[in-house]
PDB file of C-alpha atoms in Angstrom:
ATOM      1  CA  MET Q 221     297.544 155.450 140.837  1.00 79.00           C
ATOM      2  CA  THR Q 222     295.005 153.371 142.638  1.00 93.00           C
ATOM      3  CA  TYR Q 223     294.416 149.930 141.803  1.00 98.00           C
ATOM      4  CA  VAL Q 224     291.647 148.349 140.434  1.00 98.00           C
ATOM      5  CA  VAL Q 225     289.672 145.181 140.060  1.00 98.00           C
ATOM      6  CA  THR Q 226     288.961 143.499 136.728  1.00 97.00           C
ATOM      7  CA  GLU Q 227     286.202 140.912 135.036  1.00 96.00           C
ATOM      8  CA  ASP Q 228     288.722 138.537 135.967  1.00 96.00           C
ATOM      9  CA  CYS Q 229     287.076 138.678 139.435  1.00 97.00           C
ATOM     10  CA  ILE Q 230     283.274 138.007 138.142  1.00 97.00           C
ATOM     11  CA  LYS Q 231     281.773 134.536 139.846  1.00 96.00           C
ATOM     12  CA  CYS Q 232     285.308 133.847 141.352  1.00 95.00           C
ATOM     13  CA  LYS Q 233     285.414 136.276 144.296  1.00 95.00           C
ATOM     14  CA  PHE Q 234     288.499 135.366 146.301  1.00 96.00           C
ATOM     15  CA  THR Q 235     288.736 137.827 149.270  1.00 97.00           C
ATOM     16  CA  ASP Q 236     292.205 136.994 149.681  1.00 97.00           C
ATOM     17  CA  CYS Q 237     293.156 140.906 149.030  1.00 98.00           C
ATOM     18  CA  VAL Q 238     290.469 142.281 151.240  1.00 98.00           C
ATOM     19  CA  GLU Q 239     292.175 140.196 154.113  1.00 96.00           C
ATOM     20  CA  VAL Q 240     295.778 142.263 153.153  1.00 98.00           C
ATOM     21  CA  CYS Q 241     294.215 145.561 152.592  1.00 98.00           C
ATOM     22  CA  PRO Q 242     295.268 148.253 155.167  1.00 98.00           C
ATOM     23  CA  VAL Q 243     292.707 150.551 154.881  1.00 98.00           C
ATOM     24  CA  ASP Q 244     289.869 147.893 153.837  1.00 97.00           C
ATOM     25  CA  CYS Q 245     288.770 149.968 150.598  1.00 98.00           C
ATOM     26  CA  PHE Q 246     287.301 146.775 148.849  1.00 98.00           C
ATOM     27  CA  TYR Q 247     283.194 146.568 148.655  1.00 98.00           C
ATOM     28  CA  GLU Q 248     281.314 143.595 147.632  1.00 98.00           C
ATOM     29  CA  GLY Q 249     278.847 142.900 144.245  1.00 97.00           C
ATOM     30  CA  GLU Q 250     276.917 139.831 144.176  1.00 96.00           C
ATOM     31  CA  ASN Q 251     279.540 137.790 142.388  1.00 96.00           C
ATOM     32  CA  MET Q 252     282.481 140.361 142.400  1.00 97.00           C
ATOM     33  CA  LEU Q 253     284.278 142.761 144.444  1.00 98.00           C
ATOM     34  CA  VAL Q 254     285.869 146.032 143.910  1.00 98.00           C
ATOM     35  CA  ILE Q 255     288.179 148.819 145.118  1.00 98.00           C
ATOM     36  CA  ASN Q 256     287.307 152.615 146.102  1.00 98.00           C
ATOM     37  CA  PRO Q 257     289.536 154.481 144.324  1.00 96.00           C
ATOM     38  CA  ASP Q 258     289.465 157.454 146.982  1.00 96.00           C
ATOM     39  CA  GLU Q 259     290.091 154.827 149.457  1.00 97.00           C
ATOM     40  CA  CYS Q 260     293.293 152.848 148.025  1.00 98.00           C
ATOM     41  CA  ILE Q 261     296.815 154.310 149.459  1.00 97.00           C
ATOM     42  CA  ASP Q 262     298.131 152.419 146.160  1.00 96.00           C
ATOM     43  CA  CYS Q 263     300.246 150.074 148.804  1.00 97.00           C
ATOM     44  CA  GLY Q 264     300.145 147.053 146.145  1.00 96.00           C
ATOM     45  CA  VAL Q 265     299.951 144.191 148.670  1.00 98.00           C
ATOM     46  CA  CYS Q 266     296.690 143.262 147.242  1.00 98.00           C
ATOM     47  CA  GLU Q 267     297.524 142.369 143.682  1.00 97.00           C
ATOM     48  CA  PRO Q 268     299.712 139.152 144.294  1.00 98.00           C
ATOM     49  CA  GLU Q 269     297.129 137.751 146.737  1.00 97.00           C
ATOM     50  CA  CYS Q 270     294.897 137.686 144.309  1.00 96.00           C
ATOM     51  CA  PRO Q 271     294.455 133.968 142.818  1.00 94.00           C
ATOM     52  CA  ALA Q 272     292.645 135.065 139.773  1.00 95.00           C
ATOM     53  CA  GLU Q 273     294.876 138.119 139.323  1.00 96.00           C
ATOM     54  CA  ALA Q 274     291.914 140.037 138.801  1.00 97.00           C
ATOM     55  CA  ILE Q 275     294.134 143.164 140.217  1.00 98.00           C
ATOM     56  CA  LEU Q 276     295.507 145.720 137.920  1.00 97.00           C
ATOM     57  CA  PRO Q 277     297.496 149.072 138.604  1.00 97.00           C
ATOM     58  CA  ASP Q 278     295.056 151.637 136.978  1.00 95.00           C
ATOM     59  CA  SER Q 279     297.864 152.576 134.747  1.00 95.00           C
ATOM     60  CA  ASP Q 280     297.762 149.386 133.406  1.00 94.00           C
ATOM     61  CA  SER Q 281     296.878 149.212 129.861  1.00 91.00           C
ATOM     62  CA  GLY Q 282     294.227 146.659 130.790  1.00 88.00           C
ATOM     63  CA  ALA Q 283     292.649 148.426 133.604  1.00 92.00           C
ATOM     64  CA  GLU Q 284     291.085 151.850 132.081  1.00 91.00           C
ATOM     65  CA  LYS Q 285     288.031 150.163 131.541  1.00 91.00           C
ATOM     66  CA  TRP Q 286     287.532 149.174 135.156  1.00 97.00           C
ATOM     67  CA  ILE Q 287     288.072 152.527 136.408  1.00 96.00           C
ATOM     68  CA  ASP Q 288     284.584 153.853 136.217  1.00 96.00           C
ATOM     69  CA  LEU Q 289     283.106 150.388 137.370  1.00 97.00           C
ATOM     70  CA  ASN Q 290     285.184 150.348 140.351  1.00 98.00           C
ATOM     71  CA  ALA Q 291     284.362 153.992 141.707  1.00 97.00           C
ATOM     72  CA  THR Q 292     280.911 153.386 141.017  1.00 97.00           C
ATOM     73  CA  GLN Q 293     280.267 150.500 142.463  1.00 98.00           C
ATOM     74  CA  SER Q 294     282.445 151.185 145.527  1.00 98.00           C
ATOM     75  CA  ASN Q 295     280.016 153.923 146.674  1.00 97.00           C
ATOM     76  CA  ILE Q 296     276.784 151.665 145.829  1.00 97.00           C
ATOM     77  CA  TRP Q 297     278.084 148.112 147.261  1.00 98.00           C
ATOM     78  CA  PRO Q 298     278.662 147.453 151.193  1.00 98.00           C
ATOM     79  CA  ASN Q 299     282.111 147.600 152.327  1.00 98.00           C
ATOM     80  CA  LEU Q 300     283.762 144.268 152.690  1.00 98.00           C
ATOM     81  CA  THR Q 301     286.876 143.674 155.780  1.00 96.00           C
ATOM     82  CA  GLU Q 302     287.438 139.851 156.115  1.00 96.00           C
ATOM     83  CA  LYS Q 303     288.527 137.087 154.568  1.00 95.00           C
ATOM     84  CA  LYS Q 304     285.373 135.036 153.327  1.00 94.00           C
ATOM     85  CA  GLU Q 305     285.101 131.684 151.852  1.00 91.00           C
ATOM     86  CA  GLN Q 306     284.802 131.241 148.050  1.00 87.00           C
ATOM     87  CA  SER Q 307     281.946 129.704 146.113  1.00 85.00           C
ATOM     88  CA  SER Q 308     282.684 125.885 145.921  1.00 89.00           C
ATOM     89  CA  ASP Q 309     282.470 127.065 141.825  1.00 93.00           C
ATOM     90  CA  ALA Q 310     285.571 129.531 141.835  1.00 93.00           C
ATOM     91  CA  GLU Q 311     288.295 127.958 140.428  1.00 91.00           C
ATOM     92  CA  GLU Q 312     286.067 126.268 137.543  1.00 94.00           C
ATOM     93  CA  TYR Q 313     285.639 130.388 136.727  1.00 96.00           C
ATOM     94  CA  GLN Q 314     289.248 131.061 136.498  1.00 93.00           C
ATOM     95  CA  GLY Q 315     290.698 132.045 133.248  1.00 92.00           C
ATOM     96  CA  VAL Q 316     287.046 132.353 131.586  1.00 95.00           C
ATOM     97  CA  GLU Q 317     286.731 134.655 128.981  1.00 95.00           C
ATOM     98  CA  ASN Q 318     284.199 137.501 128.596  1.00 96.00           C
ATOM     99  CA  LYS Q 319     282.667 137.400 132.010  1.00 97.00           C
ATOM    100  CA  PHE Q 320     281.617 140.531 132.395  1.00 97.00           C
ATOM    101  CA  GLU Q 321     279.048 139.668 128.918  1.00 97.00           C
ATOM    102  CA  LYS Q 322     277.979 136.700 130.391  1.00 97.00           C
ATOM    103  CA  PHE Q 323     278.297 137.021 134.332  1.00 97.00           C
ATOM    104  CA  TYR Q 324     278.202 140.566 136.009  1.00 97.00           C
ATOM    105  CA  SER Q 325     275.814 141.709 138.315  1.00 97.00           C
ATOM    106  CA  ASP Q 326     275.799 145.247 139.566  1.00 97.00           C
ATOM    107  CA  LYS Q 327     273.882 143.234 142.727  1.00 98.00           C
ATOM    108  CA  PRO Q 328     275.657 144.456 146.215  1.00 98.00           C
ATOM    109  CA  GLY Q 329     276.799 141.121 147.900  1.00 95.00           C
ATOM    110  CA  GLU Q 330     275.632 140.410 151.125  1.00 83.00           C
TER     111      GLU Q 330
END
């Protein structure tokens, strides 16, 4: 088992999860994070830290469609090892539906 980041992260991109990850397996896109499944040690400490509730175990029924995205993008996007300030409008995007279709970007983070 590993953990995945879902569309709830899009446009929120809180990085509280990054701060607690013992193996630095988070990667940053322009408007979301992903987890590298080959680096994740399945400790689960990131899941409760996410204010957007965007992190799920890959065995969760809602995680299935995010497994490939996390694996693919974590091999392209830069590694993120420290907490960053979220965007000023991050809280406005919490709970918005269909964020992948509306806002997803495959561009790497800074």
